[in-house]
PDB file of C-alpha atoms in Angstrom:
ATOM      1  CA  MET A  30     -12.812   2.364  -0.251  1.00  0.00           C
ATOM      2  CA  LYS A  31     -15.858   1.148  -3.310  1.00  0.00           C
ATOM      3  CA  PRO A  32     -18.813  -0.603  -1.731  1.00  0.00           C
ATOM      4  CA  LYS A  33     -18.811  -3.920  -2.160  1.00  0.00           C
ATOM      5  CA  ILE A  34     -21.628  -5.922  -4.473  1.00  0.00           C
ATOM      6  CA  LEU A  35     -21.601  -9.614  -3.759  1.00  0.00           C
ATOM      7  CA  ILE A  36     -22.934 -11.814  -6.744  1.00  0.00           C
ATOM      8  CA  LEU A  37     -24.311 -14.867  -7.101  1.00  0.00           C
ATOM      9  CA  GLU A  38     -24.450 -15.922 -10.392  1.00  0.00           C
ATOM     10  CA  ASP A  39     -23.218 -18.635 -12.981  1.00  0.00           C
ATOM     11  CA  SER A  40     -23.688 -16.232 -16.255  1.00  0.00           C
ATOM     12  CA  ILE A  41     -20.286 -14.857 -17.117  1.00  0.00           C
ATOM     13  CA  GLU A  42     -22.676 -12.191 -19.462  1.00  0.00           C
ATOM     14  CA  ARG A  43     -24.187 -10.522 -16.676  1.00  0.00           C
ATOM     15  CA  ILE A  44     -21.162 -10.188 -14.735  1.00  0.00           C
ATOM     16  CA  ASN A  45     -19.619  -8.752 -17.954  1.00  0.00           C
ATOM     17  CA  TRP A  46     -23.083  -6.309 -17.926  1.00  0.00           C
ATOM     18  CA  ILE A  47     -22.876  -5.087 -14.487  1.00  0.00           C
ATOM     19  CA  LYS A  48     -18.644  -4.838 -14.752  1.00  0.00           C
ATOM     20  CA  SER A  49     -19.268  -2.518 -18.037  1.00  0.00           C
ATOM     21  CA  ILE A  50     -21.923  -0.195 -16.066  1.00  0.00           C
ATOM     22  CA  PHE A  51     -20.374   0.269 -12.302  1.00  0.00           C
ATOM     23  CA  ASP A  52     -16.911  -1.233 -12.058  1.00  0.00           C
ATOM     24  CA  ASP A  53     -15.883   2.095 -11.173  1.00  0.00           C
ATOM     25  CA  HIS A  54     -18.112   2.905  -8.657  1.00  0.00           C
ATOM     26  CA  ALA A  55     -17.973  -0.699  -6.935  1.00  0.00           C
ATOM     27  CA  ASP A  56     -15.923  -3.614  -5.595  1.00  0.00           C
ATOM     28  CA  ILE A  57     -17.997  -6.712  -7.803  1.00  0.00           C
ATOM     29  CA  GLN A  58     -17.202 -10.333  -6.597  1.00  0.00           C
ATOM     30  CA  TRP A  59     -18.687 -13.067  -7.997  1.00  0.00           C
ATOM     31  CA  LYS A  60     -19.463 -16.416  -7.064  1.00  0.00           C
ATOM     32  CA  ASP A  61     -20.802 -19.107  -9.385  1.00  0.00           C
ATOM     33  CA  ASN A  62     -21.883 -21.425  -6.679  1.00  0.00           C
ATOM     34  CA  VAL A  63     -23.516 -21.615  -3.504  1.00  0.00           C
ATOM     35  CA  ALA A  64     -20.866 -22.939  -1.094  1.00  0.00           C
ATOM     36  CA  ASP A  65     -18.546 -20.244  -2.342  1.00  0.00           C
ATOM     37  CA  PHE A  66     -21.209 -16.886  -2.145  1.00  0.00           C
ATOM     38  CA  LEU A  67     -22.043 -17.555   1.673  1.00  0.00           C
ATOM     39  CA  GLN A  68     -18.239 -18.265   2.515  1.00  0.00           C
ATOM     40  CA  LEU A  69     -17.938 -14.445   0.455  1.00  0.00           C
ATOM     41  CA  VAL A  70     -20.398 -13.139   2.698  1.00  0.00           C
ATOM     42  CA  GLU A  71     -19.291 -14.130   5.966  1.00  0.00           C
ATOM     43  CA  VAL A  72     -15.960 -12.935   5.249  1.00  0.00           C
ATOM     44  CA  ILE A  73     -16.733  -9.382   4.112  1.00  0.00           C
ATOM     45  CA  PRO A  74     -17.599  -7.034   6.804  1.00  0.00           C
ATOM     46  CA  GLU A  75     -21.746  -5.473   6.881  1.00  0.00           C
ATOM     47  CA  ASN A  76     -20.608  -2.254   6.873  1.00  0.00           C
ATOM     48  CA  GLU A  77     -18.752  -3.228   3.598  1.00  0.00           C
ATOM     49  CA  LEU A  78     -21.686  -4.359   1.988  1.00  0.00           C
ATOM     50  CA  ALA A  79     -23.512  -2.333  -0.531  1.00  0.00           C
ATOM     51  CA  CYS A  80     -25.510  -5.108  -1.678  1.00  0.00           C
ATOM     52  CA  LEU A  81     -25.673  -8.713  -2.073  1.00  0.00           C
ATOM     53  CA  ILE A  82     -27.408 -10.258  -5.689  1.00  0.00           C
ATOM     54  CA  PHE A  83     -29.108 -13.723  -6.274  1.00  0.00           C
ATOM     55  CA  ASP A  84     -29.122 -15.675  -9.478  1.00  0.00           C
ATOM     56  CA  HIS A  85     -31.704 -18.795  -8.823  1.00  0.00           C
ATOM     57  CA  ASP A  86     -30.525 -21.430 -11.643  1.00  0.00           C
ATOM     58  CA  LEU A  87     -27.230 -22.241 -11.863  1.00  0.00           C
ATOM     59  CA  PRO A  88     -26.635 -24.951 -13.917  1.00  0.00           C
ATOM     60  CA  LEU A  89     -23.318 -23.660 -15.327  1.00  0.00           C
ATOM     61  CA  GLY A  90     -19.540 -22.919 -14.455  1.00  0.00           C
ATOM     62  CA  CYS A  91     -16.584 -21.119 -15.895  1.00  0.00           C
ATOM     63  CA  ASP A  92     -13.014 -23.273 -16.299  1.00  0.00           C
ATOM     64  CA  THR A  93     -10.292 -21.427 -15.690  1.00  0.00           C
ATOM     65  CA  THR A  94     -10.575 -19.117 -19.048  1.00  0.00           C
ATOM     66  CA  ASN A  95     -14.018 -17.730 -17.250  1.00  0.00           C
ATOM     67  CA  GLU A  96     -16.020 -19.848 -20.817  1.00  0.00           C
ATOM     68  CA  PRO A  97     -19.282 -20.913 -19.324  1.00  0.00           C
ATOM     69  CA  VAL A  98     -19.367 -24.696 -19.501  1.00  0.00           C
ATOM     70  CA  TYR A  99     -22.788 -26.820 -18.618  1.00  0.00           C
ATOM     71  CA  ILE A 100     -22.147 -28.374 -14.950  1.00  0.00           C
ATOM     72  CA  GLN A 101     -24.955 -29.640 -14.469  1.00  0.00           C
ATOM     73  CA  ASN A 102     -27.993 -31.041 -16.106  1.00  0.00           C
ATOM     74  CA  ASN A 103     -30.538 -29.821 -13.619  1.00  0.00           C
ATOM     75  CA  LEU A 104     -31.308 -25.862 -12.504  1.00  0.00           C
ATOM     76  CA  ASN A 105     -28.459 -26.029  -9.570  1.00  0.00           C
ATOM     77  CA  ASP A 106     -25.020 -25.442  -9.000  1.00  0.00           C
ATOM     78  CA  SER A 107     -21.975 -28.452  -8.494  1.00  0.00           C
ATOM     79  CA  ASN A 108     -23.441 -28.931  -5.195  1.00  0.00           C
ATOM     80  CA  ASP A 109     -27.137 -29.858  -6.261  1.00  0.00           C
ATOM     81  CA  GLN A 110     -28.068 -25.900  -4.428  1.00  0.00           C
ATOM     82  CA  ASN A 111     -29.233 -23.075  -5.913  1.00  0.00           C
ATOM     83  CA  GLY A 112     -29.789 -19.618  -5.142  1.00  0.00           C
ATOM     84  CA  TYR A 113     -33.209 -20.513  -3.169  1.00  0.00           C
ATOM     85  CA  ASP A 114     -30.419 -22.666  -0.983  1.00  0.00           C
ATOM     86  CA  ALA A 115     -28.329 -19.682  -1.065  1.00  0.00           C
ATOM     87  CA  ALA A 116     -30.974 -17.431   1.156  1.00  0.00           C
ATOM     88  CA  CYS A 117     -31.929 -19.625   3.241  1.00  0.00           C
ATOM     89  CA  LEU A 118     -28.370 -20.718   4.053  1.00  0.00           C
ATOM     90  CA  LEU A 119     -27.462 -17.287   4.658  1.00  0.00           C
ATOM     91  CA  PRO A 120     -27.109 -15.470   7.598  1.00  0.00           C
ATOM     92  CA  TYR A 121     -28.652 -12.205   8.662  1.00  0.00           C
ATOM     93  CA  ARG A 122     -26.984  -9.020   6.938  1.00  0.00           C
ATOM     94  CA  ASN A 123     -28.624  -5.828   7.166  1.00  0.00           C
ATOM     95  CA  VAL A 124     -27.996  -4.365   3.354  1.00  0.00           C
ATOM     96  CA  PRO A 125     -30.158  -4.591   0.604  1.00  0.00           C
ATOM     97  CA  CYS A 126     -31.218  -7.621  -1.899  1.00  0.00           C
ATOM     98  CA  LEU A 127     -31.243  -7.804  -5.712  1.00  0.00           C
ATOM     99  CA  ILE A 128     -33.101 -10.911  -7.430  1.00  0.00           C
ATOM    100  CA  TRP A 129     -32.378 -10.757 -11.055  1.00  0.00           C
ATOM    101  CA  SER A 130     -33.118 -14.343 -11.599  1.00  0.00           C
ATOM    102  CA  VAL A 131     -35.575 -14.861 -15.150  1.00  0.00           C
ATOM    103  CA  ASN A 132     -37.505 -18.170 -13.213  1.00  0.00           C
ATOM    104  CA  PRO A 133     -40.254 -16.156 -11.413  1.00  0.00           C
ATOM    105  CA  ARG A 134     -40.715 -19.073  -9.037  1.00  0.00           C
ATOM    106  CA  GLY A 135     -37.015 -18.953  -8.110  1.00  0.00           C
ATOM    107  CA  ARG A 136     -37.547 -15.007  -7.343  1.00  0.00           C
ATOM    108  CA  ASP A 137     -40.447 -15.790  -5.257  1.00  0.00           C
ATOM    109  CA  ARG A 138     -38.717 -18.729  -3.505  1.00  0.00           C
ATOM    110  CA  ILE A 139     -35.417 -16.830  -2.660  1.00  0.00           C
ATOM    111  CA  GLU A 140     -37.815 -13.534  -1.423  1.00  0.00           C
ATOM    112  CA  ALA A 141     -39.780 -15.520   0.696  1.00  0.00           C
ATOM    113  CA  ALA A 142     -36.489 -16.782   2.527  1.00  0.00           C
ATOM    114  CA  LEU A 143     -34.833 -13.709   2.385  1.00  0.00           C
ATOM    115  CA  LYS A 144     -38.412 -12.163   4.412  1.00  0.00           C
ATOM    116  CA  ASP A 145     -38.199 -14.959   7.272  1.00  0.00           C
ATOM    117  CA  LYS A 146     -34.667 -13.722   7.910  1.00  0.00           C
ATOM    118  CA  GLY A 147     -36.398 -10.346   8.091  1.00  0.00           C
ATOM    119  CA  MET A 148     -34.188  -9.037   5.102  1.00  0.00           C
ATOM    120  CA  VAL A 149     -35.371  -7.394   1.923  1.00  0.00           C
ATOM    121  CA  GLY A 150     -35.269  -8.695  -1.606  1.00  0.00           C
ATOM    122  CA  LYS A 151     -36.263  -7.028  -4.606  1.00  0.00           C
ATOM    123  CA  GLN A 152     -37.526  -8.536  -7.654  1.00  0.00           C
ATOM    124  CA  ILE A 153     -36.097  -7.184 -11.165  1.00  0.00           C
ATOM    125  CA  SER A 154     -35.814 -10.441 -13.789  1.00  0.00           C
ATOM    126  CA  PHE A 155     -32.502  -9.761 -15.150  1.00  0.00           C
ATOM    127  CA  LEU A 156     -34.240  -8.868 -18.713  1.00  0.00           C
ATOM    128  CA  SER A 157     -33.271  -6.924 -21.210  1.00  0.00           C
ATOM    129  CA  VAL A 158     -36.602  -4.534 -21.005  1.00  0.00           C
ATOM    130  CA  HIS A 159     -35.907  -4.476 -17.541  1.00  0.00           C
ATOM    131  CA  TYR A 160     -32.138  -3.323 -17.602  1.00  0.00           C
ATOM    132  CA  PRO A 161     -33.022   0.219 -16.865  1.00  0.00           C
ATOM    133  CA  ALA A 162     -35.007  -0.987 -13.721  1.00  0.00           C
ATOM    134  CA  LEU A 163     -31.569  -3.032 -12.725  1.00  0.00           C
ATOM    135  CA  VAL A 164     -29.564   0.362 -13.342  1.00  0.00           C
ATOM    136  CA  ASP A 165     -31.811   2.759 -11.404  1.00  0.00           C
ATOM    137  CA  TRP A 166     -32.006   0.166  -8.447  1.00  0.00           C
ATOM    138  CA  LEU A 167     -28.518  -0.306  -8.273  1.00  0.00           C
ATOM    139  CA  THR A 168     -27.153   3.636  -8.636  1.00  0.00           C
ATOM    140  CA  LYS A 169     -29.873   4.003  -5.464  1.00  0.00           C
ATOM    141  CA  VAL A 170     -27.837   1.388  -3.424  1.00  0.00           C
ATOM    142  CA  ILE A 171     -24.323   2.583  -4.677  1.00  0.00           C
ATOM    143  CA  VAL A 172     -24.441   6.596  -4.270  1.00  0.00           C
ATOM    144  CA  PRO A 173     -25.114   6.941  -0.886  1.00  0.00           C
ATOM    145  CA  TRP A 174     -21.592   5.098  -0.150  1.00  0.00           C
ATOM    146  CA  HIS A 175     -19.964   7.756  -2.026  1.00  0.00           C
ATOM    147  CA  ARG A 176     -21.588  10.754  -0.298  1.00  0.00           C
ATOM    148  CA  LYS A 177     -19.871   9.130   2.951  1.00  0.00           C
TER     149      LYS A 177
END
């Protein structure tokens, strides 16, 4: 069984990027809104999770063709929530968390919310200059699964 990576992200380009690198090694599942992300986290057993990935700003949604569309004029999802809300509402999971939002204040808020739960969040913003660091972090999370 492949480890599961659950992602809260509204950009299909970011999802395509991670899938292009890790799709053969992990079951990558993503949601573009907080409610659906939290529901997914709750139904997947913790021992099947490799990591959780958080974006902060969620103004995009995807239509039925997976084309991004703006659903909000602010930085929240269709339920007026963002990655920080997801971190606050998240049930405790003993899994690594990656915060790849390019919003520095949002990253800090998500990290603090995770820390309050006893969880650890690693901040690596999703910028091309950080792609090697993102790949390195994700590889370190996924490789142990293949040694089980």
